[in-house]
């Protein structure tokens, strides 16, 4: 029997199914007798503590795999601590004698019903975190301290209605998860994101999965195609095992490129930058395989904590990063908060369109105290390496001039205090079309730029990068995008200033040949993509890339361009489109 779902994390697996059919229990509507209030209250507080501890444990273990994803669990801890929820649940227990589990369920449900109705995709997305947290609390309430998954004795394919991100996070030996099959879930759900980070193939949205699978049943999974075959015959098992071998060999072959230089087949050196969000060893470990830090998303230093990071704390983090790279450039991006990223330490005003609002540099201008602390820390760290400071969300030359003046004033302040700093390069992110269109003018005022394609696409196509309902409108290969990238590169090239790309497009195997053909020579990416990008580069020549780019520029729609590139590119491995 064959089942079809959506591939959420790539890979192939053959193995026995482990049905994990723990449904999220809905407690009965129940009132307690007079005198029982305190014990329910205490139990709620202890369940809360257990959940907080569990999430912290998972956060720490996930940060070794993928620090940026570990933040999911930091955000969930904050939900547990939410002031309103924490007033409401005890109030229901004490004043209305609701049973604790019923109070937890219902109070969260009230918040969830508001979140689910909102048109704001960011807020709607938060609702899955609230559901995860509620399920975790109820699990502890029911004394289910282990999920039954944490002690898997042998490698299995897990089939479930849905899994909490913490279910996967809690599994000690991830090698025992051959694949994950979910009836629910979503491609962009936290569970899928975590499966991908851990290298576990995952298929989600498999309708009626639990009706069809049985414990210990043999299954063959091709997560690239979202396909599951139950009780496969020997021929299919052989075929899938071969596919799995090819997939794993591909992975191994790709990994072998990690140590190489980023270089095309015709010998042109391509600068490989690393995107990081902390100075943790897990991130800086890739420093030996990269030529620079292409972007340090410094906002992650500010997130998941209740106080702002001090100048000293930041100084030490930046110093460590700069020292790890020696003479090689480290691009520190100033605080890019707002949009999808929130600060727990600082109340941000609620905005109807946060991505078009008081975000990044705009926020820093509105909070010079916060901006000053960061600039002081970066300047002080500059003596320890080769610092390039990059400004996010720049929309005009006014923004550039204002920020540069701010930096100059901060330098004067440090000079007065006899605090040493070095001359640094100042650059911008190209992510608002308004600045991309005047890249020639911007190039005269800054030392370098990096194309933030993640945002540039959303602003150019007017399609929210967080809203899966408008996914089809968010087009990396929109002809406008290619033209704009071409002009931006040309503007910086003629000014003799470096230009790179640090958005996702920079590590997309299908986009790389076009980017090279348009003149890009600096790509920056997460550590997980470094080997694959080097492998793609090794299979390309610049002449080929220029021909491809010229051909793509002749076409009129994103689909035409993707089809053209898919047909022409024979990189042969894991294209994303
Ligand atoms: C981008 O917009 O492409 C980028 C690199 O920045 P972020 O994804 O952090 O917004
Ligand atoms: Mg951006």
XYZ file of C-alpha atoms and ligand atoms in Angstrom:
588
model
C 0.000 0.000 0.000
C 1.217 3.455 -0.855
C 0.582 6.640 1.133
C 1.331 10.141 0.030
C 2.216 13.154 2.150
C 4.414 16.186 1.872
C 8.184 15.858 2.126
C 9.316 18.075 4.992
C 12.932 16.942 5.467
C 14.881 15.061 2.774
C 16.130 11.495 2.862
C 15.212 7.866 2.309
C 14.581 5.177 4.933
C 13.553 1.539 5.160
C 12.612 0.075 8.516
C 10.004 -1.012 11.023
C 7.296 1.403 12.079
C 6.875 2.499 15.662
C 3.373 3.879 16.093
C 3.362 6.635 18.609
C -0.310 7.175 19.159
C -0.305 9.337 22.152
C -3.032 11.835 21.408
C -2.926 15.163 23.124
C -5.415 14.463 25.872
C -8.334 16.828 26.355
C -9.144 16.832 30.067
C -12.722 16.505 31.194
C -14.573 19.581 32.441
C -14.193 19.023 36.150
C -14.646 20.972 39.360
C -12.838 20.205 42.583
C -14.175 20.131 46.127
C -13.578 22.919 48.595
C -10.175 22.423 50.207
C -8.595 20.840 47.138
C -7.626 24.179 45.599
C -4.172 24.436 47.147
C -3.102 20.975 46.053
C -4.166 21.670 42.440
C -2.385 24.985 42.582
C 0.810 23.378 43.864
C 0.564 20.694 41.245
C 0.209 23.327 38.518
C 3.333 25.100 39.799
C 5.296 21.873 39.894
C 4.137 20.867 36.398
C 5.224 24.312 35.211
C 8.680 23.816 36.695
C 8.986 20.358 35.131
C 8.049 21.745 31.722
C 10.512 24.643 32.062
C 13.301 22.250 32.989
C 12.443 19.932 30.123
C 12.444 22.790 27.610
C 15.766 24.112 28.910
C 17.311 20.643 28.566
C 16.068 20.355 25.005
C 17.175 23.903 24.198
C 20.713 23.117 25.326
C 20.857 19.848 23.391
C 19.357 21.451 20.247
C 21.821 24.330 20.399
C 24.559 21.796 19.685
C 22.761 20.759 16.506
C 21.425 24.111 15.336
C 21.580 27.131 17.696
C 19.080 29.219 15.761
C 16.462 26.439 16.084
C 17.167 26.035 19.788
C 15.456 29.396 20.226
C 12.102 27.720 19.522
C 12.377 26.201 22.986
C 13.433 29.495 24.550
C 10.275 31.065 23.131
C 8.184 28.202 24.528
C 9.652 28.761 27.986
C 8.492 32.344 27.835
C 4.959 31.241 27.044
C 4.949 29.126 30.192
C 5.993 32.221 32.140
C 3.406 34.462 30.461
C 2.002 36.817 33.096
C -1.628 36.729 32.004
C -1.743 32.947 31.733
C -0.082 32.664 35.112
C -2.662 34.862 36.742
C -5.566 33.252 34.973
C -4.885 29.554 35.678
C -4.411 29.958 39.456
C -7.459 32.285 39.534
C -9.646 29.641 37.883
C -8.410 27.003 40.338
C -8.760 29.177 43.447
C -11.851 31.234 42.692
C -13.908 28.940 40.494
C -12.600 25.572 41.723
C -11.682 24.320 38.288
C -9.519 21.199 38.281
C -5.924 22.140 37.401
C -5.756 20.243 34.100
C -9.098 21.660 33.006
C -7.888 25.150 33.939
C -4.646 24.696 31.948
C -6.526 23.403 28.930
C -9.194 26.091 28.946
C -7.048 29.129 29.706
C -4.666 28.188 26.889
C -7.666 27.511 24.649
C -8.942 31.052 25.251
C -5.613 32.496 24.121
C -5.453 30.063 21.210
C -8.909 30.905 19.920
C -7.834 34.561 19.627
C -4.517 33.670 17.998
C -6.094 31.283 15.495
C -8.501 33.951 14.277
C -5.907 36.624 13.662
C -4.974 37.472 10.105
C -1.426 38.223 11.201
C 0.556 35.190 10.099
C 3.287 35.825 12.648
C 0.827 35.676 15.491
C -1.042 32.761 13.992
C 2.281 30.915 13.780
C 2.852 31.542 17.481
C -0.286 29.535 18.145
C 1.549 26.287 17.415
C 3.979 27.143 20.214
C 1.060 27.690 22.601
C -0.395 24.331 21.613
C 2.974 22.626 22.119
C 3.390 24.166 25.539
C -0.116 23.215 26.618
C 0.407 19.629 25.507
C 3.659 19.488 27.436
C 2.028 20.822 30.612
C -0.830 18.343 30.336
C 1.605 15.527 29.699
C 3.377 16.310 32.959
C 0.035 16.764 34.715
C -0.825 13.219 33.687
C 2.539 12.044 35.025
C 3.691 11.083 31.573
C 7.236 12.150 32.279
C 8.666 10.278 29.327
C 7.111 10.315 25.923
C 7.961 6.698 25.210
C 10.184 8.007 22.481
C 13.077 9.064 24.658
C 14.154 5.475 25.186
C 13.891 3.969 21.730
C 15.986 0.812 21.820
C 16.489 0.348 18.092
C 16.209 2.331 14.876
C 12.559 2.843 13.864
C 10.339 4.910 11.614
C 8.096 6.915 13.928
C 4.477 7.294 12.799
C 2.303 9.697 14.785
C -0.675 11.971 14.502
C 1.621 14.843 15.357
C 4.780 15.338 17.353
C 5.827 18.196 19.528
C 9.212 19.697 18.699
C 10.146 18.718 22.249
C 9.332 15.056 21.453
C 12.145 14.981 18.902
C 14.358 17.247 20.961
C 14.081 14.835 23.900
C 15.209 11.765 21.951
C 18.772 11.243 23.085
C 20.085 9.134 20.234
C 18.637 10.602 17.068
C 20.259 7.785 15.079
C 17.366 5.641 16.303
C 14.929 7.720 14.278
C 15.089 6.479 10.706
C 12.255 8.745 9.597
C 9.222 10.601 10.913
C 5.742 10.244 9.417
C 2.990 12.565 10.608
C -0.699 12.692 9.886
C -0.719 16.384 10.721
C 2.212 18.774 10.879
C 3.339 21.177 8.219
C 6.402 21.677 6.070
C 7.304 24.793 7.990
C 6.259 23.499 11.416
C 8.863 23.557 14.153
C 8.857 19.772 14.215
C 9.767 19.668 10.515
C 12.447 22.317 10.970
C 14.019 20.359 13.790
C 13.859 17.053 11.886
C 15.700 18.739 9.030
C 18.354 20.183 11.324
C 18.907 16.716 12.778
C 19.091 15.091 9.328
C 15.967 12.956 9.883
C 13.801 12.346 6.775
C 10.213 13.506 7.460
C 6.892 13.255 5.656
C 3.970 15.304 6.990
C 0.273 15.712 6.147
C -0.175 11.985 5.449
C -3.897 11.590 5.446
C -5.267 8.642 7.511
C -1.749 7.523 8.351
C -2.651 5.989 11.700
C -5.524 4.041 10.209
C -3.148 2.297 7.846
C 0.109 1.733 9.717
C 0.675 -0.900 12.374
C 3.453 -1.298 14.903
C 6.465 -3.195 13.560
C 5.154 -3.017 10.020
C 7.879 -2.684 7.392
C 7.860 0.636 5.536
C 9.897 2.302 2.826
C 9.989 6.090 2.896
C 11.132 8.521 0.241
C 10.819 11.859 1.992
C 12.052 13.761 -1.070
C 8.833 12.727 -2.807
C 6.633 12.490 0.301
C 6.043 8.796 -0.540
C 5.528 5.909 1.926
C 5.199 2.275 0.882
C 3.792 -0.093 3.524
C 4.754 -3.776 3.433
C 7.069 -3.226 0.494
C 8.093 -6.373 -1.359
C 11.733 -7.385 -1.651
C 12.173 -5.580 -4.933
C 10.951 -2.294 -3.424
C 13.062 -2.765 -0.292
C 16.077 -3.340 -2.531
C 15.210 -0.278 -4.591
C 14.759 1.956 -1.524
C 17.905 0.646 0.117
C 19.734 1.568 -3.064
C 18.118 5.020 -3.003
C 19.133 5.376 0.610
C 22.675 4.387 -0.241
C 22.753 6.923 -3.058
C 21.392 9.592 -0.698
C 23.959 8.766 1.983
C 26.771 8.546 -0.568
C 25.711 11.899 -1.952
C 25.858 13.263 1.568
C 29.296 11.714 2.113
C 30.593 12.932 -1.237
C 29.269 16.387 -0.499
C 30.883 16.362 2.946
C 34.239 15.669 1.293
C 34.049 19.117 -0.338
C 33.949 20.866 3.026
C 37.714 21.210 3.309
C 38.146 22.476 -0.262
C 38.329 26.096 -1.270
C 35.235 27.617 -2.832
C 36.335 27.469 -6.453
C 34.741 26.992 -9.872
C 35.856 24.294 -12.303
C 37.573 27.051 -14.324
C 39.609 28.116 -11.296
C 37.767 31.263 -10.179
C 37.865 31.672 -6.400
C 34.487 32.276 -4.816
C 34.521 33.709 -1.306
C 32.587 31.491 1.100
C 31.094 33.390 4.020
C 29.481 31.885 7.100
C 26.142 33.037 8.500
C 26.132 32.789 12.286
C 23.883 33.821 15.145
C 26.215 33.251 18.086
C 29.901 32.846 18.890
C 29.315 29.320 20.178
C 31.826 26.657 19.261
C 29.097 24.822 17.326
C 28.900 27.767 14.935
C 32.483 28.980 14.895
C 33.634 25.388 14.269
C 33.045 26.085 10.573
C 35.549 28.964 10.628
C 38.287 26.750 9.248
C 36.218 25.988 6.142
C 35.086 29.538 5.380
C 36.751 32.747 4.219
C 34.781 35.163 6.331
C 31.744 35.618 8.522
C 29.314 36.886 5.892
C 26.736 37.915 8.461
C 26.598 37.628 12.237
C 22.897 38.032 13.044
C 23.624 39.791 16.332
C 19.929 40.030 17.287
C 20.132 36.456 18.556
C 22.342 37.735 21.384
C 19.394 39.882 22.456
C 16.677 37.267 22.095
C 15.396 34.721 24.594
C 16.421 36.726 27.654
C 14.696 39.184 29.930
C 17.459 41.801 30.019
C 19.385 43.552 27.284
C 22.956 42.301 26.747
C 25.465 44.683 28.272
C 28.317 46.339 26.368
C 30.797 44.034 28.090
C 28.850 40.873 27.241
C 28.604 41.906 23.605
C 32.249 42.977 23.491
C 33.355 39.504 24.585
C 31.158 37.757 22.019
C 32.375 39.970 19.153
C 35.999 39.675 20.317
C 35.761 35.883 20.329
C 34.321 35.861 16.812
C 36.946 38.265 15.469
C 39.755 36.271 17.045
C 38.454 33.055 15.485
C 38.761 34.588 12.038
C 42.113 36.384 12.480
C 42.732 38.580 9.407
C 39.643 37.326 7.619
C 36.637 39.687 7.572
C 33.872 39.317 10.135
C 30.682 41.083 9.096
C 28.770 42.010 12.244
C 25.260 43.083 11.412
C 23.813 45.600 13.826
C 20.649 44.667 15.681
C 17.935 43.525 13.241
C 14.990 43.277 15.563
C 11.325 43.702 14.646
C 9.553 41.903 11.798
C 9.518 38.263 12.894
C 12.045 38.763 15.688
C 10.937 40.036 19.082
C 12.809 41.223 22.144
C 11.600 39.909 25.463
C 13.594 42.519 27.346
C 12.049 45.484 25.581
C 8.410 46.127 24.837
C 8.040 46.802 21.113
C 4.951 48.717 20.065
C 2.343 46.543 18.395
C 2.340 47.231 14.671
C -0.116 46.152 11.993
C 2.703 45.537 9.516
C 5.827 44.789 11.531
C 7.949 43.943 8.475
C 7.189 47.428 7.150
C 7.524 48.992 10.545
C 10.006 50.062 13.154
C 12.470 47.305 12.368
C 16.273 46.901 12.435
C 18.124 50.197 11.781
C 14.871 52.130 12.220
C 14.428 50.591 15.648
C 18.059 51.413 16.506
C 17.507 55.043 15.524
C 14.450 55.126 17.786
C 16.456 53.594 20.672
C 19.857 55.321 20.520
C 20.666 53.933 23.971
C 20.471 50.346 22.661
C 22.266 51.229 19.426
C 25.046 53.071 21.271
C 25.778 50.085 23.502
C 26.154 47.833 20.478
C 28.312 50.218 18.460
C 30.596 50.785 21.448
C 30.963 47.013 21.915
C 31.728 46.405 18.226
C 34.255 49.251 18.008
C 36.041 48.091 21.140
C 36.183 44.556 19.715
C 37.556 45.844 16.379
C 41.168 45.731 17.593
C 40.964 41.947 17.772
C 40.437 41.251 14.079
C 39.065 42.493 10.770
C 35.669 44.004 11.549
C 33.146 45.000 8.919
C 30.017 46.573 10.389
C 26.806 46.072 8.401
C 23.549 48.014 8.699
C 20.261 46.135 8.064
C 17.050 47.547 6.518
C 18.672 50.539 4.862
C 16.197 52.365 2.640
C 17.936 55.611 1.725
C 21.181 57.547 1.796
C 19.715 59.400 4.795
C 19.780 56.134 6.724
C 23.412 55.544 5.772
C 24.512 59.066 6.660
C 22.631 59.078 9.950
C 24.145 55.743 10.992
C 27.652 56.792 9.964
C 27.327 59.985 11.966
C 26.194 57.956 14.953
C 29.242 55.697 14.584
C 31.563 58.722 14.259
C 30.144 60.254 17.439
C 30.560 56.962 19.269
C 34.174 56.772 18.118
C 34.763 60.262 19.523
C 33.271 59.164 22.807
C 35.593 56.133 22.977
C 38.596 58.248 22.051
C 37.830 60.576 24.951
C 37.695 57.558 27.239
C 41.001 56.316 25.836
C 39.356 53.092 24.704
C 41.171 51.708 21.634
C 39.464 50.819 18.360
C 40.544 50.260 14.753
C 39.267 51.759 11.521
C 36.450 49.519 10.345
C 34.539 49.063 7.125
C 30.900 50.147 7.124
C 28.450 48.470 4.791
C 24.768 47.888 4.190
C 22.320 45.091 3.580
C 20.555 45.444 0.251
C 17.085 44.240 1.192
C 14.791 47.160 0.447
C 14.218 47.703 -3.300
C 14.471 51.491 -2.782
C 18.170 51.174 -1.930
C 18.817 48.484 -4.543
C 17.617 50.858 -7.249
C 20.145 53.484 -6.156
C 22.938 51.011 -5.465
C 25.279 53.215 -7.533
C 24.676 56.113 -5.142
C 24.844 53.911 -2.055
C 28.125 52.378 -3.227
C 29.736 55.833 -3.032
C 28.866 56.121 0.657
C 29.702 52.685 2.016
C 32.613 50.234 1.909
C 30.646 47.106 1.002
C 27.168 45.586 0.717
C 25.452 42.255 1.078
C 22.229 41.291 -0.651
C 19.668 40.109 1.884
C 17.627 38.130 -0.599
C 15.209 36.807 2.060
C 13.883 40.284 2.643
C 14.576 41.699 -0.806
C 12.223 39.107 -2.327
C 9.460 39.813 0.180
C 9.641 43.574 -0.342
C 10.025 43.317 -4.118
C 7.198 40.806 -4.584
C 5.026 42.210 -1.754
C 4.793 38.678 -0.309
C 5.297 38.118 3.413
C 8.222 35.711 3.883
C 6.478 34.178 6.921
C 3.085 33.606 5.355
C 2.760 30.210 3.686
C -0.552 31.321 2.164
C 1.373 33.610 -0.185
C 4.322 31.279 -0.727
C 3.710 31.126 -4.476
C 4.070 34.901 -4.705
C 7.406 34.918 -2.895
C 9.568 34.313 -5.970
C 13.359 34.176 -5.769
C 13.465 33.747 -9.527
C 11.111 36.586 -10.376
C 12.642 38.314 -13.418
C 12.630 41.592 -11.429
C 14.771 39.951 -8.776
C 17.366 38.838 -11.339
C 17.474 42.273 -12.951
C 17.800 43.991 -9.593
C 20.595 41.683 -8.461
C 22.402 42.252 -11.765
C 22.243 46.043 -11.415
C 23.243 45.965 -7.750
C 26.311 43.828 -8.437
C 27.274 46.049 -11.386
C 26.955 49.199 -9.255
C 29.236 47.879 -6.527
C 31.668 46.381 -9.049
C 32.100 49.693 -10.808
C 32.642 51.432 -7.491
C 35.309 48.799 -6.740
C 33.494 47.827 -3.531
C 32.809 44.230 -2.386
C 29.303 42.837 -2.739
C 28.041 39.517 -1.408
C 24.753 37.707 -0.889
C 23.834 36.332 2.542
C 20.168 35.410 2.072
C 19.044 31.812 1.390
C 19.424 32.347 -2.356
C 23.191 32.432 -1.885
C 23.232 28.732 -1.021
C 20.523 27.569 -3.417
C 22.107 25.183 -5.967
C 19.746 26.427 -8.657
C 20.428 30.106 -7.978
C 24.218 29.873 -7.626
C 24.994 29.539 -11.375
C 22.812 32.566 -12.150
C 24.357 34.615 -9.342
C 27.837 33.790 -10.619
C 26.744 34.615 -14.141
C 25.505 37.995 -12.919
C 28.945 38.685 -11.442
C 28.567 37.598 -7.813
C 31.808 36.292 -6.303
C 30.959 36.186 -2.589
C 28.340 33.818 -1.184
C 27.428 33.525 2.483
C 25.455 30.704 4.095
C 24.727 28.619 7.190
C 27.373 26.017 8.091
C 25.116 23.162 6.928
C 25.316 24.434 3.316
C 29.049 25.075 3.015
C 30.063 21.667 1.633
C 27.123 21.491 -0.786
C 27.823 24.969 -2.155
C 31.509 24.169 -2.682
C 30.449 21.043 -4.536
C 28.104 22.999 -6.793
C 30.839 25.567 -7.512
C 33.291 22.840 -8.471
C 30.915 21.747 -11.232
C 30.523 25.169 -12.849
C 32.507 27.388 -15.162
C 32.023 31.137 -15.291
C 31.411 31.064 -19.050
C 28.623 28.503 -18.517
C 27.149 30.632 -15.727
C 27.223 33.781 -17.839
C 25.374 31.978 -20.620
C 22.807 30.703 -18.142
C 22.284 34.123 -16.594
C 21.916 35.717 -20.028
C 19.356 33.058 -20.971
C 17.431 33.470 -17.705
C 17.289 37.234 -18.177
C 15.507 36.727 -21.511
C 12.596 34.958 -19.809
C 9.420 36.489 -18.434
C 8.252 34.498 -15.398
C 9.760 32.788 -12.371
C 8.445 29.411 -13.530
C 10.005 29.801 -16.965
C 13.318 30.739 -15.366
C 13.253 27.797 -12.938
C 12.367 25.363 -15.692
C 15.134 26.731 -17.890
C 17.684 26.424 -15.084
C 16.527 22.958 -14.050
C 16.921 21.786 -17.626
C 20.302 23.389 -18.147
C 21.892 22.729 -14.775
C 23.373 19.330 -14.345
C 24.754 19.803 -10.868
C 22.934 16.551 -10.242
C 22.333 16.921 -6.525
C 19.517 18.126 -4.349
C 18.146 21.109 -6.200
C 15.665 22.974 -4.007
C 13.110 23.652 -6.735
C 18.010 38.486 4.425
O 17.049 39.234 4.571
O 18.269 37.895 3.367
C 18.948 38.251 5.541
C 20.088 37.619 5.364
O 18.576 38.686 6.750
P 17.466 37.956 7.692
O 17.117 36.667 7.052
O 18.121 37.839 9.000
O 16.361 38.969 7.657
Mg 16.924 40.517 6.286
